[in-house]
Coordinates of N, CA and C in Angstrom, one line a residue:
Chain A
Q188 N 14.1 90.2 48.0 CA 14.6 89.9 46.6 C 14.4 91.1 45.8
S189 N 15.5 91.6 45.2 CA 15.5 92.8 44.4 C 14.8 92.6 43.0
A190 N 14.3 93.6 42.4 CA 13.6 93.5 41.2 C 14.6 93.3 40.0
L191 N 15.8 93.9 40.1 CA 16.8 93.7 39.1 C 17.9 92.8 39.6
T192 N 18.4 91.9 38.8 CA 19.4 90.9 39.2 C 20.8 91.3 38.8
Q193 N 21.7 91.4 39.8 CA 23.1 91.6 39.7 C 23.9 90.5 40.3
P194 N 25.1 90.3 39.8 CA 26.0 89.3 40.4 C 26.3 89.8 41.8
R195 N 26.4 88.9 42.8 CA 26.8 89.3 44.1 C 28.1 89.9 44.2
S196 N 29.1 89.4 43.4 CA 30.4 89.9 43.5 C 31.2 89.7 42.2
V197 N 32.1 90.6 41.9 CA 33.0 90.5 40.8 C 34.4 90.9 41.3
S198 N 35.4 90.5 40.6 CA 36.7 90.9 41.0 C 37.6 91.1 39.8
G199 N 38.7 91.9 40.0 CA 39.7 92.1 38.9 C 40.9 92.7 39.5
S200 N 42.0 92.6 38.7 CA 43.3 93.1 39.1 C 43.4 94.6 38.6
P201 N 44.3 95.3 39.3 CA 44.5 96.7 38.8 C 44.9 96.7 37.4
G202 N 44.2 97.7 36.7 CA 44.5 97.8 35.2 C 43.6 97.0 34.3
Q203 N 42.9 96.0 34.9 CA 42.0 95.2 34.1 C 40.7 95.9 34.0
S204 N 39.8 95.2 33.2 CA 38.4 95.7 33.0 C 37.5 94.7 33.6
V205 N 36.4 95.1 34.2 CA 35.3 94.3 34.7 C 34.0 94.8 34.2
T206 N 33.0 93.9 34.1 CA 31.7 94.3 33.6 C 30.7 93.7 34.6
I207 N 29.8 94.5 35.1 CA 28.7 94.1 36.0 C 27.4 94.2 35.3
S208 N 26.7 93.1 35.3 CA 25.4 93.0 34.6 C 24.3 93.3 35.5
C209 N 23.2 93.7 34.9 CA 22.0 94.1 35.6 C 20.8 93.6 34.8
T210 N 20.1 92.5 35.2 CA 19.1 91.9 34.4 C 17.7 92.2 34.9
G211 N 16.9 92.8 34.1 CA 15.5 93.1 34.5 C 14.5 92.4 33.6
T212 N 13.5 93.1 33.2 CA 12.4 92.5 32.4 C 12.0 93.5 31.3
S213 N 11.1 93.1 30.5 CA 10.6 94.0 29.4 C 9.7 95.1 30.0
S214 N 9.5 95.0 31.3 CA 8.7 96.1 32.0 C 9.6 97.2 32.6
D215 N 10.9 96.9 32.7 CA 11.8 97.9 33.2 C 13.0 98.2 32.3
V216 N 14.0 97.4 32.5 CA 15.3 97.7 31.7 C 15.0 97.6 30.2
G217 N 14.2 96.6 29.8 CA 14.0 96.4 28.4 C 13.0 97.4 27.7
N218 N 12.3 98.2 28.6 CA 11.3 99.1 28.0 C 11.7 100.6 28.1
Y219 N 12.7 100.9 28.9 CA 13.0 102.3 29.1 C 14.5 102.5 29.1
D220 N 15.0 103.6 28.5 CA 16.4 103.9 28.5 C 16.7 104.8 29.7
Y221 N 16.2 104.4 30.9 CA 16.4 105.1 32.1 C 17.1 104.2 33.1
V222 N 18.2 103.7 32.7 CA 19.0 102.9 33.6 C 20.2 103.7 34.2
S223 N 20.4 103.7 35.5 CA 21.4 104.4 36.1 C 22.3 103.5 37.0
W224 N 23.5 103.9 37.3 CA 24.4 103.1 38.1 C 25.0 104.0 39.2
Y225 N 25.1 103.3 40.4 CA 25.6 104.0 41.6 C 26.8 103.3 42.2
Q226 N 27.7 104.0 42.7 CA 28.9 103.5 43.4 C 28.7 103.8 44.9
Q227 N 28.9 102.8 45.8 CA 28.8 103.1 47.2 C 30.0 102.5 47.9
H228 N 30.8 103.4 48.5 CA 31.9 102.9 49.4 C 31.3 102.7 50.8
P229 N 32.0 101.8 51.6 CA 31.5 101.5 52.9 C 31.2 102.7 53.8
G230 N 30.0 102.8 54.4 CA 29.7 103.9 55.2 C 29.3 105.2 54.6
K231 N 29.3 105.2 53.2 CA 29.0 106.4 52.5 C 27.7 106.3 51.7
A232 N 27.2 107.5 51.3 CA 26.1 107.5 50.5 C 26.4 107.1 49.0
P233 N 25.5 106.5 48.3 CA 25.8 106.2 46.9 C 26.1 107.5 46.1
K234 N 26.8 107.2 45.0 CA 27.2 108.3 44.1 C 26.9 107.9 42.7
L235 N 26.3 108.8 41.9 CA 25.9 108.5 40.6 C 27.1 108.4 39.7
L236 N 27.1 107.3 38.9 CA 28.1 107.0 37.9 C 27.6 107.2 36.5
I237 N 26.5 106.6 36.2 CA 25.9 106.6 34.8 C 24.4 106.8 34.9
Y238 N 23.9 107.6 33.9 CA 22.5 107.7 33.9 C 22.0 107.6 32.4
D239 N 20.7 107.4 32.2 CA 20.2 107.2 30.9 C 21.0 106.2 30.1
V240 N 21.4 105.1 30.7 CA 22.1 103.9 30.2 C 23.6 104.2 29.9
T241 N 23.9 105.3 29.2 CA 25.3 105.5 28.8 C 25.9 106.8 29.2
K242 N 25.2 107.7 29.8 CA 25.7 109.1 30.0 C 26.4 109.2 31.4
R243 N 27.5 109.9 31.3 CA 28.3 110.1 32.5 C 28.2 111.6 33.0
P244 N 27.9 111.7 34.3 CA 27.8 113.1 34.9 C 29.2 113.7 34.8
S245 N 29.3 115.0 34.8 CA 30.6 115.6 34.9 C 31.4 115.2 36.1
G246 N 32.7 114.9 36.0 CA 33.5 114.5 37.1 C 33.6 113.0 37.2
V247 N 32.8 112.2 36.5 CA 33.0 110.8 36.5 C 34.0 110.4 35.4
P248 N 35.0 109.7 35.7 CA 36.0 109.3 34.7 C 35.4 108.5 33.6
D249 N 36.0 108.6 32.4 CA 35.5 107.9 31.3 C 35.9 106.4 31.3
R250 N 36.6 106.0 32.4 CA 36.8 104.6 32.7 C 35.5 103.8 33.0
F251 N 34.5 104.6 33.4 CA 33.2 104.0 33.7 C 32.3 104.2 32.4
S252 N 31.7 103.1 32.0 CA 30.8 103.2 30.8 C 29.6 102.3 31.0
G253 N 28.5 102.6 30.4 CA 27.3 101.8 30.5 C 26.8 101.4 29.1
S254 N 26.0 100.3 29.1 CA 25.4 99.9 27.9 C 24.2 99.1 28.2
K255 N 23.4 98.7 27.2 CA 22.2 97.9 27.4 C 21.9 97.1 26.2
S256 N 21.5 95.9 26.4 CA 21.0 95.0 25.3 C 19.8 94.2 25.8
G257 N 18.7 94.5 25.2 CA 17.5 93.8 25.6 C 17.1 94.2 27.1
N258 N 16.9 93.1 27.9 CA 16.6 93.3 29.3 C 17.7 93.4 30.2
T259 N 19.0 93.5 29.7 CA 20.2 93.5 30.5 C 21.0 94.8 30.3
A260 N 21.3 95.5 31.3 CA 22.2 96.6 31.3 C 23.5 96.2 31.9
S261 N 24.6 96.9 31.5 CA 25.9 96.6 32.0 C 26.7 97.8 32.3
L262 N 27.5 97.7 33.3 CA 28.5 98.7 33.7 C 29.9 98.1 33.5
T263 N 30.7 98.8 32.7 CA 32.1 98.4 32.5 C 33.0 99.4 33.1
I264 N 33.9 98.9 33.9 CA 35.0 99.7 34.5 C 36.3 99.2 34.0
S265 N 37.0 100.1 33.3 CA 38.3 99.8 32.7 C 39.4 100.4 33.5
G266 N 40.6 99.9 33.3 CA 41.7 100.4 34.1 C 41.5 100.4 35.6
L267 N 41.1 99.3 36.1 CA 40.7 99.2 37.5 C 41.7 99.8 38.4
Q268 N 41.2 100.5 39.4 CA 42.0 101.1 40.5 C 41.6 100.6 41.8
A269 N 42.4 100.7 42.8 CA 42.1 100.2 44.1 C 40.9 101.0 44.7
A270 N 40.8 102.3 44.3 CA 39.7 103.1 44.8 C 38.3 102.7 44.2
D271 N 38.3 101.8 43.2 CA 37.1 101.4 42.6 C 36.4 100.3 43.4
E272 N 37.2 99.8 44.4 CA 36.6 98.7 45.3 C 35.4 99.3 46.0
A273 N 34.2 98.8 45.8 CA 33.0 99.4 46.3 C 31.8 98.5 45.9
D274 N 30.7 98.9 46.4 CA 29.4 98.2 45.9 C 28.8 99.0 44.8
Y275 N 28.2 98.3 43.8 CA 27.7 99.0 42.7 C 26.2 98.6 42.6
Y276 N 25.3 99.5 42.3 CA 23.9 99.3 42.2 C 23.4 99.8 40.9
C277 N 22.5 99.0 40.2 CA 21.8 99.5 39.0 C 20.4 99.9 39.5
C278 N 19.8 100.7 38.6 CA 18.4 101.2 38.9 C 17.8 101.4 37.5
S279 N 16.5 101.1 37.5 CA 15.8 101.3 36.2 C 14.4 101.9 36.5
Y280 N 13.9 102.7 35.6 CA 12.5 103.2 35.6 C 11.7 102.0 35.2
A281 N 10.5 101.9 35.8 CA 9.6 100.7 35.6 C 8.2 101.1 35.4
G282 N 8.0 102.4 34.9 CA 6.6 102.8 34.6 C 6.0 103.6 35.7
Y283 N 4.8 104.2 35.5 CA 4.3 105.1 36.4 C 4.0 104.6 37.8
Y284 N 3.4 103.4 37.9 CA 3.0 102.9 39.2 C 4.1 102.3 40.0
T285 N 5.0 101.6 39.3 CA 6.2 101.0 40.0 C 7.3 102.0 40.2
S286 N 7.4 102.9 39.3 CA 8.4 103.9 39.2 C 9.8 103.4 39.1
W287 N 10.4 103.1 40.2 CA 11.9 102.7 40.2 C 12.2 101.4 40.9
V288 N 13.1 100.6 40.3 CA 13.5 99.4 40.8 C 15.0 99.4 40.9
F289 N 15.6 98.8 41.9 CA 17.0 98.7 42.1 C 17.5 97.2 42.0
G290 N 18.7 97.1 41.7 CA 19.4 95.8 41.7 C 19.8 95.5 43.1
G291 N 20.2 94.2 43.4 CA 20.6 93.8 44.7 C 22.0 94.2 45.1
G292 N 22.8 94.8 44.1 CA 24.1 95.3 44.4 C 25.2 94.3 44.1
T293 N 26.3 94.8 43.7 CA 27.5 93.9 43.3 C 28.7 94.5 44.0
K294 N 29.4 93.6 44.8 CA 30.6 94.0 45.5 C 31.8 93.8 44.5
L295 N 32.5 94.8 44.2 CA 33.7 94.8 43.4 C 34.9 94.7 44.3
T296 N 35.7 93.7 44.1 CA 37.0 93.5 44.8 C 38.1 93.7 43.8
V297 N 39.0 94.6 44.1 CA 40.2 94.8 43.3 C 41.4 94.0 44.0
L298 N 41.8 93.0 43.3 CA 42.8 92.1 43.8 C 44.1 92.6 44.0
Chain B
Q199 N 25.7 124.7 44.4 CA 25.9 123.3 44.8 C 24.7 122.8 45.5
I200 N 24.2 121.6 45.1 CA 23.0 121.0 45.7 C 23.5 120.2 46.9
T201 N 22.8 120.4 48.0 CA 23.0 119.6 49.2 C 21.7 119.2 49.8
L202 N 21.7 118.1 50.5 CA 20.5 117.6 51.2 C 20.9 117.0 52.5
K203 N 20.1 117.2 53.6 CA 20.4 116.7 54.9 C 19.1 116.2 55.5
E204 N 19.2 114.9 56.0 CA 18.1 114.3 56.7 C 18.2 114.6 58.2
S205 N 17.0 114.7 58.8 CA 16.9 114.8 60.2 C 15.6 114.1 60.7
G206 N 15.8 113.6 62.0 CA 14.7 112.8 62.5 C 15.2 111.9 63.6
P207 N 14.3 111.1 64.2 CA 14.7 110.2 65.3 C 15.6 109.1 64.8
T208 N 16.5 108.7 65.7 CA 17.4 107.6 65.4 C 16.8 106.3 65.9
L209 N 15.9 106.4 66.8 CA 15.3 105.2 67.4 C 13.8 105.3 67.5
V210 N 13.1 104.4 67.0 CA 11.6 104.4 67.2 C 11.2 103.0 67.6
K211 N 10.0 102.9 68.3 CA 9.5 101.7 68.8 C 8.6 101.0 67.7
P212 N 8.5 99.7 67.8 CA 7.5 99.0 66.9 C 6.1 99.6 67.0
T213 N 5.4 99.7 65.9 CA 4.1 100.3 65.7 C 4.1 101.8 65.7
Q214 N 5.2 102.5 66.1 CA 5.2 103.9 66.1 C 5.3 104.5 64.7
T215 N 5.1 105.8 64.6 CA 5.1 106.5 63.3 C 6.5 107.2 63.2
L216 N 7.1 107.1 62.1 CA 8.4 107.7 61.8 C 8.2 109.0 61.0
T217 N 8.8 110.1 61.4 CA 8.7 111.3 60.6 C 10.1 111.8 60.3
L218 N 10.5 111.8 59.1 CA 11.8 112.3 58.7 C 11.7 113.6 57.8
T219 N 12.6 114.5 58.1 CA 12.6 115.7 57.3 C 13.9 115.8 56.5
C220 N 13.8 116.3 55.3 CA 14.9 116.5 54.4 C 14.9 118.0 54.2
T221 N 16.1 118.6 54.5 CA 16.3 120.1 54.2 C 17.3 120.2 53.1
F222 N 17.0 120.9 52.1 CA 17.9 121.0 50.9 C 18.2 122.4 50.6
F223 N 19.3 122.5 49.8 CA 19.9 123.8 49.4 C 20.4 123.7 48.0
G224 N 20.3 124.8 47.3 CA 20.9 124.8 46.0 C 19.9 124.7 44.8
F225 N 18.6 124.5 45.1 CA 17.6 124.4 44.1 C 16.3 124.6 44.7
S226 N 15.3 124.7 43.8 CA 13.9 124.9 44.3 C 13.1 123.7 43.9
L227 N 12.2 123.3 44.7 CA 11.3 122.1 44.3 C 10.2 122.5 43.4
T228 N 10.2 123.8 43.0 CA 9.3 124.2 41.9 C 10.0 124.3 40.6
D229 N 11.3 124.0 40.5 CA 12.0 124.0 39.2 C 11.5 122.8 38.4
S230 N 11.1 123.0 37.2 CA 10.6 122.0 36.3 C 11.5 120.8 36.2
G231 N 10.9 119.6 36.4 CA 11.6 118.4 36.2 C 12.3 117.9 37.5
V232 N 12.2 118.6 38.5 CA 12.9 118.3 39.7 C 12.0 117.5 40.7
S233 N 12.6 116.5 41.4 CA 11.9 115.8 42.4 C 12.9 115.6 43.6
V234 N 12.3 115.3 44.7 CA 13.1 115.0 45.9 C 12.3 113.8 46.6
G235 N 13.1 112.9 47.1 CA 12.4 111.8 47.8 C 13.4 111.0 48.7
W236 N 12.9 109.8 49.0 CA 13.6 109.0 50.0 C 13.9 107.6 49.4
I237 N 15.1 107.1 49.7 CA 15.6 105.8 49.4 C 16.2 105.2 50.7
R238 N 15.9 104.0 51.0 CA 16.5 103.4 52.2 C 17.3 102.2 51.9
Q239 N 18.1 101.9 53.0 CA 19.1 100.7 52.8 C 19.2 100.0 54.2
P240 N 18.6 98.9 54.4 CA 18.8 98.1 55.6 C 20.3 97.7 55.7
P241 N 20.8 97.5 56.9 CA 22.2 97.2 57.1 C 22.6 96.0 56.3
G242 N 23.6 96.2 55.5 CA 24.2 95.1 54.6 C 23.3 94.7 53.5
K243 N 22.3 95.5 53.2 CA 21.3 95.1 52.1 C 21.3 96.1 51.0
A244 N 20.4 95.9 50.1 CA 20.3 96.7 48.9 C 19.5 98.0 49.1
L245 N 19.5 98.9 48.1 CA 18.8 100.1 48.1 C 17.3 99.8 47.8
E246 N 16.4 100.6 48.4 CA 15.0 100.5 48.1 C 14.4 101.9 48.0
W247 N 13.8 102.2 46.9 CA 13.2 103.6 46.8 C 11.8 103.5 47.5
L248 N 11.5 104.6 48.2 CA 10.3 104.7 49.0 C 9.2 105.6 48.4
A249 N 9.6 106.9 48.2 CA 8.6 107.9 47.8 C 9.4 109.1 47.2
F250 N 8.7 109.7 46.2 CA 9.3 111.0 45.7 C 8.1 112.0 45.4
I251 N 8.5 113.2 45.6 CA 7.5 114.3 45.3 C 8.1 115.2 44.3
Y252 N 7.3 115.6 43.3 CA 7.8 116.3 42.1 C 7.5 117.8 42.2
W253 N 8.1 118.5 41.2 CA 8.0 120.0 41.2 C 6.5 120.4 41.0
D254 N 5.7 119.6 40.5 CA 4.3 119.9 40.3 C 3.4 119.4 41.4
D255 N 4.0 118.9 42.4 CA 3.4 118.3 43.6 C 2.8 116.9 43.3
D256 N 3.2 116.3 42.2 CA 2.8 114.9 42.0 C 3.6 114.1 43.0
K257 N 3.1 112.9 43.4 CA 3.7 112.1 44.4 C 3.7 110.6 43.9
R258 N 4.8 110.0 44.1 CA 4.9 108.6 43.7 C 5.4 107.8 44.9
Y259 N 4.8 106.6 45.1 CA 5.1 105.8 46.3 C 5.5 104.4 45.8
S260 N 6.4 103.7 46.5 CA 6.6 102.3 46.3 C 5.4 101.5 46.5
P261 N 5.0 100.7 45.5 CA 3.7 100.0 45.6 C 3.6 99.1 46.9
S262 N 4.8 98.5 47.3 CA 4.8 97.6 48.4 C 4.6 98.4 49.8
L263 N 4.9 99.7 49.8 CA 4.8 100.4 51.0 C 3.8 101.6 51.0
K264 N 3.1 101.7 49.9 CA 2.2 102.8 49.7 C 1.3 103.1 50.8
S265 N 0.7 102.1 51.4 CA -0.3 102.3 52.4 C 0.3 102.9 53.7
R266 N 1.6 102.8 53.8 CA 2.2 103.3 55.1 C 2.9 104.6 54.9
L267 N 3.0 105.1 53.7 CA 3.9 106.3 53.4 C 3.0 107.5 53.1
T268 N 3.6 108.7 53.5 CA 3.1 110.0 53.1 C 4.2 110.9 52.9
I269 N 4.3 111.5 51.7 CA 5.4 112.5 51.4 C 4.8 113.9 51.2
T270 N 5.3 114.9 51.8 CA 4.8 116.2 51.6 C 6.0 117.2 51.5
R271 N 5.7 118.4 51.0 CA 6.8 119.4 50.8 C 6.4 120.7 51.4
D272 N 7.4 121.5 51.8 CA 7.2 122.9 52.2 C 8.2 123.7 51.3
T273 N 7.7 124.2 50.2 CA 8.7 124.8 49.3 C 9.3 126.1 49.9
S274 N 8.6 126.7 50.7 CA 9.1 128.0 51.3 C 10.3 127.7 52.3
K275 N 10.2 126.5 52.9 CA 11.2 126.1 53.9 C 12.3 125.2 53.2
Y276 N 12.1 124.9 52.0 CA 13.0 123.9 51.3 C 13.1 122.6 52.0
Q277 N 12.0 122.1 52.3 CA 11.9 120.8 53.1 C 10.9 119.8 52.4
V278 N 11.3 118.6 52.6 CA 10.4 117.5 52.2 C 10.3 116.6 53.5
V279 N 9.1 116.1 53.7 CA 8.9 115.3 54.9 C 8.3 114.0 54.5
L280 N 8.8 112.9 55.1 CA 8.3 111.5 54.9 C 7.8 111.0 56.2
I281 N 6.6 110.5 56.1 CA 5.9 109.9 57.2 C 5.7 108.4 56.9
M282 N 6.2 107.5 57.8 CA 6.0 106.1 57.7 C 5.3 105.6 58.9
T283 N 4.2 105.0 58.7 CA 3.4 104.5 59.9 C 3.7 103.0 60.2
N284 N 3.3 102.6 61.4 CA 3.4 101.2 61.8 C 4.8 100.6 61.6
M285 N 5.8 101.3 62.2 CA 7.2 100.8 62.0 C 7.4 99.4 62.6
D286 N 8.3 98.7 61.9 CA 8.6 97.3 62.3 C 10.1 97.1 62.3
H287 N 10.6 96.1 62.9 CA 12.0 95.8 63.0 C 12.6 95.8 61.6
V288 N 11.9 95.3 60.6 CA 12.4 95.2 59.2 C 12.6 96.6 58.6
D289 N 12.1 97.6 59.2 CA 12.2 99.0 58.7 C 13.5 99.6 59.2
T290 N 14.3 98.9 60.0 CA 15.6 99.4 60.4 C 16.5 99.6 59.2
A291 N 17.0 100.8 59.0 CA 17.7 101.1 57.8 C 18.3 102.5 57.8
T292 N 19.2 102.8 56.9 CA 19.7 104.1 56.7 C 18.7 104.7 55.6
Y293 N 18.1 105.9 56.0 CA 17.2 106.5 55.1 C 17.9 107.7 54.5
Y294 N 17.9 107.7 53.1 CA 18.6 108.8 52.4 C 17.5 109.7 51.7
C295 N 17.8 111.0 51.8 CA 17.1 112.0 51.0 C 17.8 112.2 49.7
V296 N 17.1 112.3 48.6 CA 17.8 112.3 47.3 C 17.1 113.3 46.4
H297 N 18.0 114.0 45.6 CA 17.5 114.9 44.6 C 17.5 114.2 43.3
R298 N 16.5 114.4 42.5 CA 16.4 113.8 41.2 C 16.1 114.8 40.1
S299 N 16.9 114.9 39.1 CA 16.4 115.6 37.8 C 16.6 114.6 36.7
V300 N 17.8 114.2 36.4 CA 18.1 113.2 35.3 C 18.3 111.8 36.0
A301 N 18.7 111.8 37.3 CA 18.9 110.6 38.0 C 19.0 110.9 39.5
F302 N 19.1 109.9 40.3 CA 19.2 110.2 41.8 C 20.6 110.8 42.1
D303 N 20.6 112.1 42.2 CA 21.9 112.8 42.4 C 21.7 114.2 42.7
P304 N 22.3 114.7 43.8 CA 23.0 114.0 44.8 C 22.2 113.3 45.9
W305 N 22.9 112.7 46.8 CA 22.2 112.0 48.0 C 22.6 112.8 49.2
G306 N 21.7 112.7 50.2 CA 22.1 113.2 51.5 C 23.1 112.2 52.2
Q307 N 23.6 112.5 53.3 CA 24.5 111.6 54.0 C 23.8 110.4 54.6
G308 N 22.5 110.5 54.7 CA 21.7 109.4 55.3 C 21.6 109.5 56.8
T309 N 20.5 108.9 57.3 CA 20.3 108.8 58.7 C 19.8 107.4 59.1
L310 N 20.5 106.8 60.1 CA 20.2 105.5 60.5 C 19.0 105.5 61.5
V311 N 18.0 104.8 61.1 CA 16.8 104.7 62.0 C 16.7 103.2 62.4
T312 N 16.7 103.0 63.7 CA 16.6 101.7 64.3 C 15.2 101.5 65.0
V313 N 14.6 100.4 64.6 CA 13.3 100.1 65.2 C 13.5 99.0 66.3
S314 N 13.3 99.4 67.5 CA 13.5 98.5 68.6 C 12.7 98.9 69.8
S315 N 12.2 98.0 70.6 CA 11.4 98.3 71.8 C 12.4 98.5 73.0

């Protein structure tokens, strides 16, 4: 059982927007602005999409955006494309001793 | 450009000790704020962070695996080594070496380690 809770799956049609939630606690997501999101295609290593809740590394399209409210962080993907079909993982800092916790992952299907 | 590559055995027996080496390029593990570590993923399952070593030689371990893990570095060889003792079938996973400054980025290609007798 993962420390952060994500929906197992979400889906959307090309061009639509989808939002993936990531729910933690006041010890992780709610206490630190160090939430990151990763995209993983089958058989590939994860790729960083969002860090520090809202920041995008260079090269990541602005179709990907992050936000946080209380103990829940969210990743929104707008203008869905077939290439966005992948697994998505959230991660949060959780203090010195626990350090990092991941979500269980969400499979995005583009219909 | 930062790259990382994992190396080590692909098959270990239960109770054995696993030693994985990460060789990296494009940065120094003495650069302030930088860390390198290991994250694993059992087949079809979620990511789990294991251990990280920092530019100042600070080390962090997953609380649930701390007793079995040791992470070390050789800055002159640009390598980080993870040792995991008492391997079990549930430790079968792809083990990723990962660079971190602001986030886990980039990741190595991963190496699948199977625990089987």
